[in-house]
mmCIF file of C-alpha atoms in Angstrom:
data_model
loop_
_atom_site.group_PDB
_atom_site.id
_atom_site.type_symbol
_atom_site.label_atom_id
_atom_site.label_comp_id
_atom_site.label_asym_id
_atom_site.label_seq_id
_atom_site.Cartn_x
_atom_site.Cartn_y
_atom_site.Cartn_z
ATOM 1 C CA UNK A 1 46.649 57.289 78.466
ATOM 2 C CA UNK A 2 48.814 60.247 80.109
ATOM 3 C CA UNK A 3 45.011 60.717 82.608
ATOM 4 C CA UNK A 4 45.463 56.876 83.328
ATOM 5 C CA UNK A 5 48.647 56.983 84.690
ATOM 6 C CA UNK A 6 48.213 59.766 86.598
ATOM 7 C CA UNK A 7 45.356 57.887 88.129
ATOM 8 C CA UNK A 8 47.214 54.825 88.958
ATOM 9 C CA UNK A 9 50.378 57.114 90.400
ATOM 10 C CA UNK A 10 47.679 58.478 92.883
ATOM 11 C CA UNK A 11 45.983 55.137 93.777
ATOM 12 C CA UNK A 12 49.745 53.945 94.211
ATOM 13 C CA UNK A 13 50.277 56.543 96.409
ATOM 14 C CA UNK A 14 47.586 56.416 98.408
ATOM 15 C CA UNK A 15 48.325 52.597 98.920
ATOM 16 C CA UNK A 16 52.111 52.945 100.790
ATOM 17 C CA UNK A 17 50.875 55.947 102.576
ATOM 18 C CA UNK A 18 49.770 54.876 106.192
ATOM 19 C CA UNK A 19 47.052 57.019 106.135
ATOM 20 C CA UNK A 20 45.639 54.808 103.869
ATOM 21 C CA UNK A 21 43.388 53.273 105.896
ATOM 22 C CA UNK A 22 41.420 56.542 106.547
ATOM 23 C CA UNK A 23 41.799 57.662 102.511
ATOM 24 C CA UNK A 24 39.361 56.714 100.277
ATOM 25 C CA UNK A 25 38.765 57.509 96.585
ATOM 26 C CA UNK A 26 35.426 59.797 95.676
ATOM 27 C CA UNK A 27 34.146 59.723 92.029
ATOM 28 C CA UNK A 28 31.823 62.432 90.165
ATOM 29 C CA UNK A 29 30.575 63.101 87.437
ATOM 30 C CA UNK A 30 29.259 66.517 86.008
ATOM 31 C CA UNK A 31 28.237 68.294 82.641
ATOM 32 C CA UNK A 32 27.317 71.528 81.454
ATOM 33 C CA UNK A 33 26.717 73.213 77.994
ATOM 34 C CA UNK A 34 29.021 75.162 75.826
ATOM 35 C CA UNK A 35 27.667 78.762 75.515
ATOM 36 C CA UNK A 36 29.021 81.238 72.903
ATOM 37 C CA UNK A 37 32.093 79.047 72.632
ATOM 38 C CA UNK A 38 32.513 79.661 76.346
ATOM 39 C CA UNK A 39 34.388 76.161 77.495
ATOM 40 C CA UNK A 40 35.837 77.906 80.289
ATOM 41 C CA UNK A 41 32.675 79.146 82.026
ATOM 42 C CA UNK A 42 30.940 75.327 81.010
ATOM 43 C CA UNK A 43 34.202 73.873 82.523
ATOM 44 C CA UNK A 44 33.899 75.779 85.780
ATOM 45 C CA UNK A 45 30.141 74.569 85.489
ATOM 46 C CA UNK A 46 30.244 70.945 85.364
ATOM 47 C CA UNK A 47 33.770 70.798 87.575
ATOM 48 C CA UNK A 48 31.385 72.046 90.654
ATOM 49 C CA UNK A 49 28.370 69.482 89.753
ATOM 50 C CA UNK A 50 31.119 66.836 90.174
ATOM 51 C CA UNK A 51 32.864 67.981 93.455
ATOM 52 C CA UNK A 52 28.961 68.151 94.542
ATOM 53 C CA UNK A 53 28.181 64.805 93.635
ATOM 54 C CA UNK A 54 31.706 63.308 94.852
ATOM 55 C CA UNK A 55 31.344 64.918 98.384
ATOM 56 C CA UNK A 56 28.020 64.294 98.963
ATOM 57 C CA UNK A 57 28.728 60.518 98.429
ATOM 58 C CA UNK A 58 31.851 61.127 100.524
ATOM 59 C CA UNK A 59 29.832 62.994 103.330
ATOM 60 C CA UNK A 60 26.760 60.232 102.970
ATOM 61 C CA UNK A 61 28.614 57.550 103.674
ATOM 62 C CA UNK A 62 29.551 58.605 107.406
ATOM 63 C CA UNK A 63 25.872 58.857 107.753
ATOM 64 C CA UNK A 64 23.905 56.453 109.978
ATOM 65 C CA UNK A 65 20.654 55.549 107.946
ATOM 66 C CA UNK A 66 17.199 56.486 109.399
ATOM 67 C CA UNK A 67 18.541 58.422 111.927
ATOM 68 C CA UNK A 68 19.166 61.778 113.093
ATOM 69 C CA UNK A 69 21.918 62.414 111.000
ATOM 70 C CA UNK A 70 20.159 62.366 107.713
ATOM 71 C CA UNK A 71 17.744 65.256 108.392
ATOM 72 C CA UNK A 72 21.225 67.434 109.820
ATOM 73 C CA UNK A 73 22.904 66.375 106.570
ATOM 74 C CA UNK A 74 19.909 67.630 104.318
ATOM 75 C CA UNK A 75 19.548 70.731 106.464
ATOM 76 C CA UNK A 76 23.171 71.755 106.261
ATOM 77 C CA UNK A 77 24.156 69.919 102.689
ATOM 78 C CA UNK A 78 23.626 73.361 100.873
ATOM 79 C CA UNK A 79 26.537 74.989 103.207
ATOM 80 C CA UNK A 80 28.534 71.825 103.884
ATOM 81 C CA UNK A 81 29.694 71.845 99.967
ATOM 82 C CA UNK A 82 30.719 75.161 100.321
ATOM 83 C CA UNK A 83 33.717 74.194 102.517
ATOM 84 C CA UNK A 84 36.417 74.566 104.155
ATOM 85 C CA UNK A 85 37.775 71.428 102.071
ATOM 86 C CA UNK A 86 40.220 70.269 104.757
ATOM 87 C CA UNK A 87 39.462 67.148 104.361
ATOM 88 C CA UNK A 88 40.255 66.756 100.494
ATOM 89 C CA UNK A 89 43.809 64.853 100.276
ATOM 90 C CA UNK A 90 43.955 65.196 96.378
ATOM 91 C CA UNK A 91 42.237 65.219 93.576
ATOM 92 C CA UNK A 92 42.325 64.402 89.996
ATOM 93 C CA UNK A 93 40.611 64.776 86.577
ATOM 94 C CA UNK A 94 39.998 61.474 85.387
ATOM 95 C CA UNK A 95 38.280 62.824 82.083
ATOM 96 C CA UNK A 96 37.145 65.708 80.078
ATOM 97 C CA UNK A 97 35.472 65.559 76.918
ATOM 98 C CA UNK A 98 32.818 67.081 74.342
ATOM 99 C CA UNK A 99 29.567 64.966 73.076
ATOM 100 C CA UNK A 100 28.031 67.200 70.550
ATOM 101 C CA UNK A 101 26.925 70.919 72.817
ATOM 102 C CA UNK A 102 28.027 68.865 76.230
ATOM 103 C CA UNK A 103 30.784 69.198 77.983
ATOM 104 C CA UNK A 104 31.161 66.063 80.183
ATOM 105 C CA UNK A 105 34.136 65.656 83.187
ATOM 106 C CA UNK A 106 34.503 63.240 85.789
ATOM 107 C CA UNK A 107 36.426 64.039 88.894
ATOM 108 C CA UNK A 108 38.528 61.867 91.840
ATOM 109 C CA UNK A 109 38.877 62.942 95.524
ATOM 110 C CA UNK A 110 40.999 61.486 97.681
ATOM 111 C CA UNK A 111 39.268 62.374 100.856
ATOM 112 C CA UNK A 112 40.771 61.726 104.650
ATOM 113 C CA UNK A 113 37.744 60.099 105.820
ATOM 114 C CA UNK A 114 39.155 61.126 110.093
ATOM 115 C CA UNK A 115 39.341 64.636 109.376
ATOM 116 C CA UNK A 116 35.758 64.527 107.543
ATOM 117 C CA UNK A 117 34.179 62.880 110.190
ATOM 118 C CA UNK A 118 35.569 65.345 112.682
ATOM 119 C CA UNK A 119 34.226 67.939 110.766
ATOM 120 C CA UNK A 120 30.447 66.758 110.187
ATOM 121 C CA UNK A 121 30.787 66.014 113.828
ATOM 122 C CA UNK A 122 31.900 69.545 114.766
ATOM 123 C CA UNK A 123 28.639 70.852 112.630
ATOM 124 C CA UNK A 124 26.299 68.899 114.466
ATOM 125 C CA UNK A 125 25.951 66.222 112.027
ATOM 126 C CA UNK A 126 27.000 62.869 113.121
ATOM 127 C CA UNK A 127 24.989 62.963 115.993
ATOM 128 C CA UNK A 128 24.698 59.162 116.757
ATOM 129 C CA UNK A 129 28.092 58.179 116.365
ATOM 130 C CA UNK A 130 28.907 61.387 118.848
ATOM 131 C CA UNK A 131 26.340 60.139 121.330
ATOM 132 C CA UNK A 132 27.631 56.524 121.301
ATOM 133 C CA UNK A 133 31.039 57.463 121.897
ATOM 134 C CA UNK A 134 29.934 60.149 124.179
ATOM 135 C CA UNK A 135 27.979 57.452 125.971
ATOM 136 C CA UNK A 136 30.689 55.045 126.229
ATOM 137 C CA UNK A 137 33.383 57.454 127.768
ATOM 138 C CA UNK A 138 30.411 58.979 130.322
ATOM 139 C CA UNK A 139 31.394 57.887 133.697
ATOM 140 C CA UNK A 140 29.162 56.313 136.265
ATOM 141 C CA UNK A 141 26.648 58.098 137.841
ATOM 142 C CA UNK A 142 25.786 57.572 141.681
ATOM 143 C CA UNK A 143 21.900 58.290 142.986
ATOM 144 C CA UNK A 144 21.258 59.571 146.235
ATOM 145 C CA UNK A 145 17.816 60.513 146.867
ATOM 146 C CA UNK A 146 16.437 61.314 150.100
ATOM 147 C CA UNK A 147 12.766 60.494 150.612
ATOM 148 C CA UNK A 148 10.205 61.747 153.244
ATOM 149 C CA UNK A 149 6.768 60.017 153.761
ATOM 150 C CA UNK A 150 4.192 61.572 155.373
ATOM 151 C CA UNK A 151 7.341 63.478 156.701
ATOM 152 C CA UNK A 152 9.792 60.825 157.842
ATOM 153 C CA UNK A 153 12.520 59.888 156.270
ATOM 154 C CA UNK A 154 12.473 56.489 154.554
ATOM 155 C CA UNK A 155 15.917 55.363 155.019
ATOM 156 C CA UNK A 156 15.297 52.925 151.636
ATOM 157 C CA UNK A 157 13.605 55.092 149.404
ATOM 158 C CA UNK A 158 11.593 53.654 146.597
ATOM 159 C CA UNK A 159 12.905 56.145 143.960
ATOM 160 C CA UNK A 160 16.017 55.430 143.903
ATOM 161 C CA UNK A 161 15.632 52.162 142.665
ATOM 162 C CA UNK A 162 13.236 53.266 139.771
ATOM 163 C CA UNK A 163 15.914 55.978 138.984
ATOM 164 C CA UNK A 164 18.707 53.695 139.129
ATOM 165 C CA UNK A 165 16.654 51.166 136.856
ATOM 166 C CA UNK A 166 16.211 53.947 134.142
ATOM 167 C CA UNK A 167 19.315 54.418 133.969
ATOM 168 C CA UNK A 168 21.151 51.033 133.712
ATOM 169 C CA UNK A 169 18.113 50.523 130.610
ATOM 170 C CA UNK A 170 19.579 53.440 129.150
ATOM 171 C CA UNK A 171 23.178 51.727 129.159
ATOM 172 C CA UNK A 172 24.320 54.097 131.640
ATOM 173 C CA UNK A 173 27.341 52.752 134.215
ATOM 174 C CA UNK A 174 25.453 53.155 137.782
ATOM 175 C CA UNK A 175 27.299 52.564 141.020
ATOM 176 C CA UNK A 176 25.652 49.757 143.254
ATOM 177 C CA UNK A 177 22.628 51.281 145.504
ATOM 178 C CA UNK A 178 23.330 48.691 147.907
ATOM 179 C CA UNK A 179 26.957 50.230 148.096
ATOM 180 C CA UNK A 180 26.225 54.060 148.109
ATOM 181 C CA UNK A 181 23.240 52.611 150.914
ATOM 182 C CA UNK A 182 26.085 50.830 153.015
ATOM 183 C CA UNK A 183 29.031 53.218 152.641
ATOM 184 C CA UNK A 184 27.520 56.709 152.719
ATOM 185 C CA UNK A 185 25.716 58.417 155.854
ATOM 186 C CA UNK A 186 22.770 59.847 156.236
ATOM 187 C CA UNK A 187 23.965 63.229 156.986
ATOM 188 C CA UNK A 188 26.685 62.711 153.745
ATOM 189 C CA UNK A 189 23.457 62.044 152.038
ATOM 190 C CA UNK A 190 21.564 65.069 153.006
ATOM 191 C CA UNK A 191 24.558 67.156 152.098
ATOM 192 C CA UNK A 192 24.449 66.111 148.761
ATOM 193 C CA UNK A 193 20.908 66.458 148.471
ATOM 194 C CA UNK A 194 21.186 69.993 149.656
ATOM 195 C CA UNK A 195 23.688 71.337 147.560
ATOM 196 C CA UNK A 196 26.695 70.866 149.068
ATOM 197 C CA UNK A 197 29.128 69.856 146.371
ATOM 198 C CA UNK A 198 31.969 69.732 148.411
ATOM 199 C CA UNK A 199 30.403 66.345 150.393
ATOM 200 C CA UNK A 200 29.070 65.389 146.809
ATOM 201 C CA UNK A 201 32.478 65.697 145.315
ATOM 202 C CA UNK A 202 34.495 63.824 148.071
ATOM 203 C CA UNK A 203 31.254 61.021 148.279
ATOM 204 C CA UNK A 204 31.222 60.078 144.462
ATOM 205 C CA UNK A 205 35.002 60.393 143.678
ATOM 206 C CA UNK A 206 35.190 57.994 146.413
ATOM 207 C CA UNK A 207 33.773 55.349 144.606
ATOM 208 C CA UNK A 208 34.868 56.377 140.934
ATOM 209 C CA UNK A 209 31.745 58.268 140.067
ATOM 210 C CA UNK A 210 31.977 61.412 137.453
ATOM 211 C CA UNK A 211 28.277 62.099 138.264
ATOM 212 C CA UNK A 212 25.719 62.759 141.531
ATOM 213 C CA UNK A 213 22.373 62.221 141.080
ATOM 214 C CA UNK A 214 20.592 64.004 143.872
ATOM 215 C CA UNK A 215 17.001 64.924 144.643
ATOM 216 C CA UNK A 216 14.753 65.214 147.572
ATOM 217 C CA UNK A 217 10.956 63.077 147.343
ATOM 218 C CA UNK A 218 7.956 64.029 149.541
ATOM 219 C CA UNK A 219 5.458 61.697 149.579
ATOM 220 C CA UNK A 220 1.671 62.978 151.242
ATOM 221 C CA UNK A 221 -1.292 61.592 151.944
ATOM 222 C CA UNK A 222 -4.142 63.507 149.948
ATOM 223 C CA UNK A 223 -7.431 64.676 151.890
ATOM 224 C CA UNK A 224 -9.062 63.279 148.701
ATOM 225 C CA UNK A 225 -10.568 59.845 148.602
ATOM 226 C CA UNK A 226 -11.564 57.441 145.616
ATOM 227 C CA UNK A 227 -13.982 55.262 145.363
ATOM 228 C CA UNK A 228 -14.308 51.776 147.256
ATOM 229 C CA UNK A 229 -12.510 53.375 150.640
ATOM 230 C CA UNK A 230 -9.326 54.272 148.523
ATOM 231 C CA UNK A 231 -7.198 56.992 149.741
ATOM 232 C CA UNK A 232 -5.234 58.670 147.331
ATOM 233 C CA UNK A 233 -1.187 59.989 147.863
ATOM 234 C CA UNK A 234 0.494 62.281 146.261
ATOM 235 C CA UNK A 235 4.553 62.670 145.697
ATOM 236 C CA UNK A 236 6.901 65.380 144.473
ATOM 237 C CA UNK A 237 10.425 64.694 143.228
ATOM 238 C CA UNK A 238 13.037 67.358 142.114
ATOM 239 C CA UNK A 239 16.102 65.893 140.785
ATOM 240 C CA UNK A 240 19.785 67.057 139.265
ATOM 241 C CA UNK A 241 22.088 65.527 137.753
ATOM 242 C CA UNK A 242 25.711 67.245 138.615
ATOM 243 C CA UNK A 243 29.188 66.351 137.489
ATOM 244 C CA UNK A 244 31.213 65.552 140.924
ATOM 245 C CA UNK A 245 34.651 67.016 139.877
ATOM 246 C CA UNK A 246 33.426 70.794 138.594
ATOM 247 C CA UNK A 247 29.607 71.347 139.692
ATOM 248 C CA UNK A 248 28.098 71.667 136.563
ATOM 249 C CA UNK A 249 24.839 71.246 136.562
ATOM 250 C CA UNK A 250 24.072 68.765 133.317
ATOM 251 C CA UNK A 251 20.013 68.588 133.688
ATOM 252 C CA UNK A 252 17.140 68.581 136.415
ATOM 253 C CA UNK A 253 13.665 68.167 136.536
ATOM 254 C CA UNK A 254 10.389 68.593 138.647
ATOM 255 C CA UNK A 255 7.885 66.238 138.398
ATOM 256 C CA UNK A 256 4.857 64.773 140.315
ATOM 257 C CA UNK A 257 2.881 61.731 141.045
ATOM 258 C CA UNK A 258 0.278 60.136 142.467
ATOM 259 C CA UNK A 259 -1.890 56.716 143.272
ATOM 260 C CA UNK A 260 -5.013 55.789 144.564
ATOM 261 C CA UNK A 261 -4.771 52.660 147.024
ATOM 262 C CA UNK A 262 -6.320 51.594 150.705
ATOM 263 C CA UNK A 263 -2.727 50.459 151.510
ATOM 264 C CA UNK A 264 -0.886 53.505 152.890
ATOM 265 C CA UNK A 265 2.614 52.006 152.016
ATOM 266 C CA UNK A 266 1.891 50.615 148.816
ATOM 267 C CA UNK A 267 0.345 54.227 147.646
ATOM 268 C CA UNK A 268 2.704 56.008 148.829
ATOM 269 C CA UNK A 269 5.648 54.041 147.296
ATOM 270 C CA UNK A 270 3.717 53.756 143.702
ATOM 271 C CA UNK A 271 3.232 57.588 143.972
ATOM 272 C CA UNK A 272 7.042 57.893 144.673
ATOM 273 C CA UNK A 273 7.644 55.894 141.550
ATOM 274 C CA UNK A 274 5.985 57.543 139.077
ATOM 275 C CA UNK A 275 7.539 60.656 140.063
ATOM 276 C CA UNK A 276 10.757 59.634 140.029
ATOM 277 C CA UNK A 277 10.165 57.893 136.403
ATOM 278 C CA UNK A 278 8.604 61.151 135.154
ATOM 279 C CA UNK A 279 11.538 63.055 136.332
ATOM 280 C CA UNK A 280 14.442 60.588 135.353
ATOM 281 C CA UNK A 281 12.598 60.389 131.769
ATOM 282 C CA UNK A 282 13.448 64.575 131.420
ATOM 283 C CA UNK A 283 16.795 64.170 133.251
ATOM 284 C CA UNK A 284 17.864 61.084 130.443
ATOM 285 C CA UNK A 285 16.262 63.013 127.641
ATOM 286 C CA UNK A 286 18.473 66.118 128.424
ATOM 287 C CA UNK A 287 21.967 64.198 129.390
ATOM 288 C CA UNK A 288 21.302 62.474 126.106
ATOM 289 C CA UNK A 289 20.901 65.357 124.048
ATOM 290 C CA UNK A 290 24.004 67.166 125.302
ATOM 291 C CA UNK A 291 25.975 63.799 124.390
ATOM 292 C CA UNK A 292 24.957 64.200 120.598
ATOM 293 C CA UNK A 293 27.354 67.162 120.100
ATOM 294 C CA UNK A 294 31.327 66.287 119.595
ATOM 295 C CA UNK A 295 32.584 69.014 121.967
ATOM 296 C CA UNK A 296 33.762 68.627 125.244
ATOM 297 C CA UNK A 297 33.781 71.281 127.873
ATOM 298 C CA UNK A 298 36.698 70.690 129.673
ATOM 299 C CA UNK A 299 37.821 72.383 133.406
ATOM 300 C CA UNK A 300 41.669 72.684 133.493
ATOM 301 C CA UNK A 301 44.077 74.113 136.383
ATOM 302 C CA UNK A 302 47.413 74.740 135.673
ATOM 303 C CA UNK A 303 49.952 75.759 138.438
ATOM 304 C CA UNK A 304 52.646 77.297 139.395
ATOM 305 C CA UNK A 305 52.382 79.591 137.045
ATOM 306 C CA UNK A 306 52.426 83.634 136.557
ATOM 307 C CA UNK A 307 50.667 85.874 134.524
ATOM 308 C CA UNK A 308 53.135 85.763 131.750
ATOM 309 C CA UNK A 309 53.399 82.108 131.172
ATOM 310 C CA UNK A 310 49.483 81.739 131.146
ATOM 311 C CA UNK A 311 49.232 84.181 128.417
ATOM 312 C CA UNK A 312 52.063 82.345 126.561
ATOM 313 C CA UNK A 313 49.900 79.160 127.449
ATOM 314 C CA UNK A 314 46.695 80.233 125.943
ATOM 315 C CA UNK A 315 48.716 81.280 122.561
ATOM 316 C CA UNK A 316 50.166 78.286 122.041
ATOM 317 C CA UNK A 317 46.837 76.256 123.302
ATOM 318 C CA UNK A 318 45.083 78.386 120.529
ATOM 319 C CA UNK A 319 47.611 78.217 117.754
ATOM 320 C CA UNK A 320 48.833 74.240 117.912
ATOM 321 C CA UNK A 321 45.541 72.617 118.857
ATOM 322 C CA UNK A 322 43.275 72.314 116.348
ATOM 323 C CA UNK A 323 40.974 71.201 118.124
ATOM 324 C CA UNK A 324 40.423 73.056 121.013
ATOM 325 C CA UNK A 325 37.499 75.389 119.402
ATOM 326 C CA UNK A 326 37.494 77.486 122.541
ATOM 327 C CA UNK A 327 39.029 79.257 125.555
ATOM 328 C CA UNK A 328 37.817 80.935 128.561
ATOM 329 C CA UNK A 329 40.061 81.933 131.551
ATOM 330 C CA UNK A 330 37.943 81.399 134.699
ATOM 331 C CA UNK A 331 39.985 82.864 137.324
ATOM 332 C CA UNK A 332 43.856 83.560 137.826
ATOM 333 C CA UNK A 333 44.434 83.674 141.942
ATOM 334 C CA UNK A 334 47.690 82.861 144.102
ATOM 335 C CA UNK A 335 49.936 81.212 140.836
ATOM 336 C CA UNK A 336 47.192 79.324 139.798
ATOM 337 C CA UNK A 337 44.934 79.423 136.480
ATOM 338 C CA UNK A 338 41.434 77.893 135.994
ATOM 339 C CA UNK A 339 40.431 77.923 131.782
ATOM 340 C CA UNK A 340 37.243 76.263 130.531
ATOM 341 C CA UNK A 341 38.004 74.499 127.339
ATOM 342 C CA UNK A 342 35.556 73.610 124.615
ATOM 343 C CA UNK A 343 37.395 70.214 123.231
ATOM 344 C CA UNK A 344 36.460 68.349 120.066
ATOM 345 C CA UNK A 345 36.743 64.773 121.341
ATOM 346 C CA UNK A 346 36.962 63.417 124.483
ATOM 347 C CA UNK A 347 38.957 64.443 128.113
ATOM 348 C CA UNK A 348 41.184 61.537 127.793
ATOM 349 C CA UNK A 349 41.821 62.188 124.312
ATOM 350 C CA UNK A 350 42.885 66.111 125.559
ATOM 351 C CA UNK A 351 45.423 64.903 128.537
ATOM 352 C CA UNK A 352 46.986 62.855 126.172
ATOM 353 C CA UNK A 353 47.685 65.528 123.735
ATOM 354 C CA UNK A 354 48.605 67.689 126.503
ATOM 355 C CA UNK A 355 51.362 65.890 128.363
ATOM 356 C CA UNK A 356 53.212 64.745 124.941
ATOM 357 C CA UNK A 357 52.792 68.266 123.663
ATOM 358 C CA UNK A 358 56.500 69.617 123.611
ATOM 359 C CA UNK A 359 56.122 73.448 124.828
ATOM 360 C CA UNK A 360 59.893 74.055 124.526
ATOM 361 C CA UNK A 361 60.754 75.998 127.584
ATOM 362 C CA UNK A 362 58.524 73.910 129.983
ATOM 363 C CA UNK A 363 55.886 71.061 130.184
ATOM 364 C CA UNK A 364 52.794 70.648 131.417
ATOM 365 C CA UNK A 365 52.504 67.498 133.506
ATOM 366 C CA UNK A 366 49.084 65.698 134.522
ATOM 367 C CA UNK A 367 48.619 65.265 138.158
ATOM 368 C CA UNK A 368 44.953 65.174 138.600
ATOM 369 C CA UNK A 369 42.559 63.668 136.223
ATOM 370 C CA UNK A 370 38.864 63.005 136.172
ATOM 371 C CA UNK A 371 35.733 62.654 134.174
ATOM 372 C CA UNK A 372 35.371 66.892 133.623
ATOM 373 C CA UNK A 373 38.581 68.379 134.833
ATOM 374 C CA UNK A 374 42.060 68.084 134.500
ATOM 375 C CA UNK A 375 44.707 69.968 136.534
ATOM 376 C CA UNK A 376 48.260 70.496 135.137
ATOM 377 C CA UNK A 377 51.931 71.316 136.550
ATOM 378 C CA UNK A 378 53.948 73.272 135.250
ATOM 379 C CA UNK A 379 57.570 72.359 135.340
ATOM 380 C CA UNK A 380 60.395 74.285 133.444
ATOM 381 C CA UNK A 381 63.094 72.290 132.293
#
């Protein structure tokens, strides 16, 4: 009786908190057998055979079926269980009792489903749901390809159409070819295409894009023929994808192709495409693999500031933000700092915390945001 009401105190807890919709209630069961009068040791036993059981349920749940997340979970189960238990609210022992040799208990947990889900995300489990939220806060990517044929430049080039294509299949945001065709020069274009992140910066921030897709295509006719009077071309794409804001390069690819035909412009623009699909397929592959993991690398400036205050900074960045998992200091020049942070959610989630963080003898105050980078003032008060 005394067990029950302890159970429904708990449950009647849990239901005026308002966590409560995150909370929920974990059950398992577990048994081991009395040795040499040894209940203790049994106890211990068939305690741990419940948390397992409880957890795993607990842990299975945020799983999605069939996919990637299952073969993590099984690979990393074993050291999962171990802990840390952060996520465990309360717990409760909802009985305990002998049948014959057996000693049988059954367990409660009261786990904060958030703070669980944040943690098989940090361990590289969840990787679905952290690649569909990563996906849905990626910001839109602009394509600028510039494409020589037989070594003039084709001032519409077939690949970026296939590229641009890809990506839209692939639920990516993609800013208007007509528009980045309309509004950006040719010599912007070649800028971009050779490196020059300052032009590719300025171009895609322009138009609310987080990331440049550049990449040069040659297009040749082969001294090979085919059959039937068929000439056959040949085409060579390399392509990167590049965040506008830091320079970070997030993939890039190589890739060729080539098609027989006794139209010259019809081979060379199907050669064209199937580069540009075999390199696009790599460049997806890799973006989307780099989406599956829950941390963020984040690019923040902070200024004015002196030496003093950024080491004060970093202490308190490290000590009340649990989930910054990382810092790096990057460069400290004329009163301004440069850190790369490794962020467990995303950049919008991070400026938020920032600028309604409460740093006592100063603030830091957003004045520049976008998709990788976030600089900071700091303002005493």
């Amino acid at each position: 009786m005394k067990i029950k009401t302890y159970s429904l105190i708990l449950f009647l807890m849990l239901m005026v908190s308002p966590a409560f919709a995150q909370v929920q209630i974990f059950m398992g069961k577990g048994s081991a057998v009395v040795i040499n009068d040894d209940k203790a040791a049994a106890t211990k036993i068939a305690y741990e055979a419940a948390k397992r059981k409880a957890l795993t349920e607990a842990m299975s749940s945020l799983l999605h079926k069939g996919q990637k997340d299952e073969v993590n979970f099984n690979n990393k189960k074993s050291q999962l269980l171990k802990g840390p238990y952060t996520y465990i609210q309360k717990e409760n022992q909802i009985s305990n009792y002998m049948k014959g040799k057996m000693l049988n208990i059954e367990i409660s947990f009261a786990v904060d489903m958030e703070e669980l889900k944040k943690l098989l995300g940090k361990e590289g489990v969840l990787v679905t749901e952290n690649k569909e939220k990563n996906k849905a806060q990626f910001p839109g990517v602009m394509v600028i390809i510039s494409e020589e044929i037989s070594g003039k430049i084709n001032t519409v080039p077939y690949t970026t159409a296939v590229i641009t294509d890809y990506l839209i299949k692939n639920e990516f945001k993609v800013l208007d070819e007509k528009i980045v065709q309309k509004n950006i020069s040719q010599e912007q274009a070649v800028q971009a295409v050779n490196g020059n992140m300052a032009a590719a910066n300025a171009v895609a921030l322009q138009y609310g894009s987080g990331i440049v897709i550049t990449g040069k295509t040659a297009v040749q006719q082969s001294s090979l023929k085919s059959g039937g009077g068929m000439q056959a071309y040949g085409a060579n794409i390399t392509m990167r994808a590049i965040k506008a804001d830091t320079g970070d390069v997030l993939a890039s690819a190589s890739a060729d192709g080539s098609f027989p035909h006794i139209n010259a412009m019809t081979g060379s623009r199907k050669a064209a495409e199937q580069a540009a699909m075999n390199a696009i397929e790599k460049i997806v592959k890799d973006i989307e693999k780099s989406l599956e993991s829950s941390s963020n690398g984040i690019v923040i400036t902070i200024s004015p500031i002196n030496y003093k205050q950024l080491a004060i900074v970093k202490q308190l960045l490290t000590r009340d933000f649990k989930d910054i998992s990382a810092i790096k200091q990057n460069s400290f020049n004329n009163k301004v700092a440069k850190l790369d942070i490794q962020y467990e959610g995303g950049i919008a989630d991070f400026a938020d915390e920032i600028a309604l963080k409460d740093f006592g003898t100063f603030n830091l105050v957003v004045i520049q945001f976008s998709p990788g980078k976030v600089d900071f003032e700091l303002k005493m008060k």
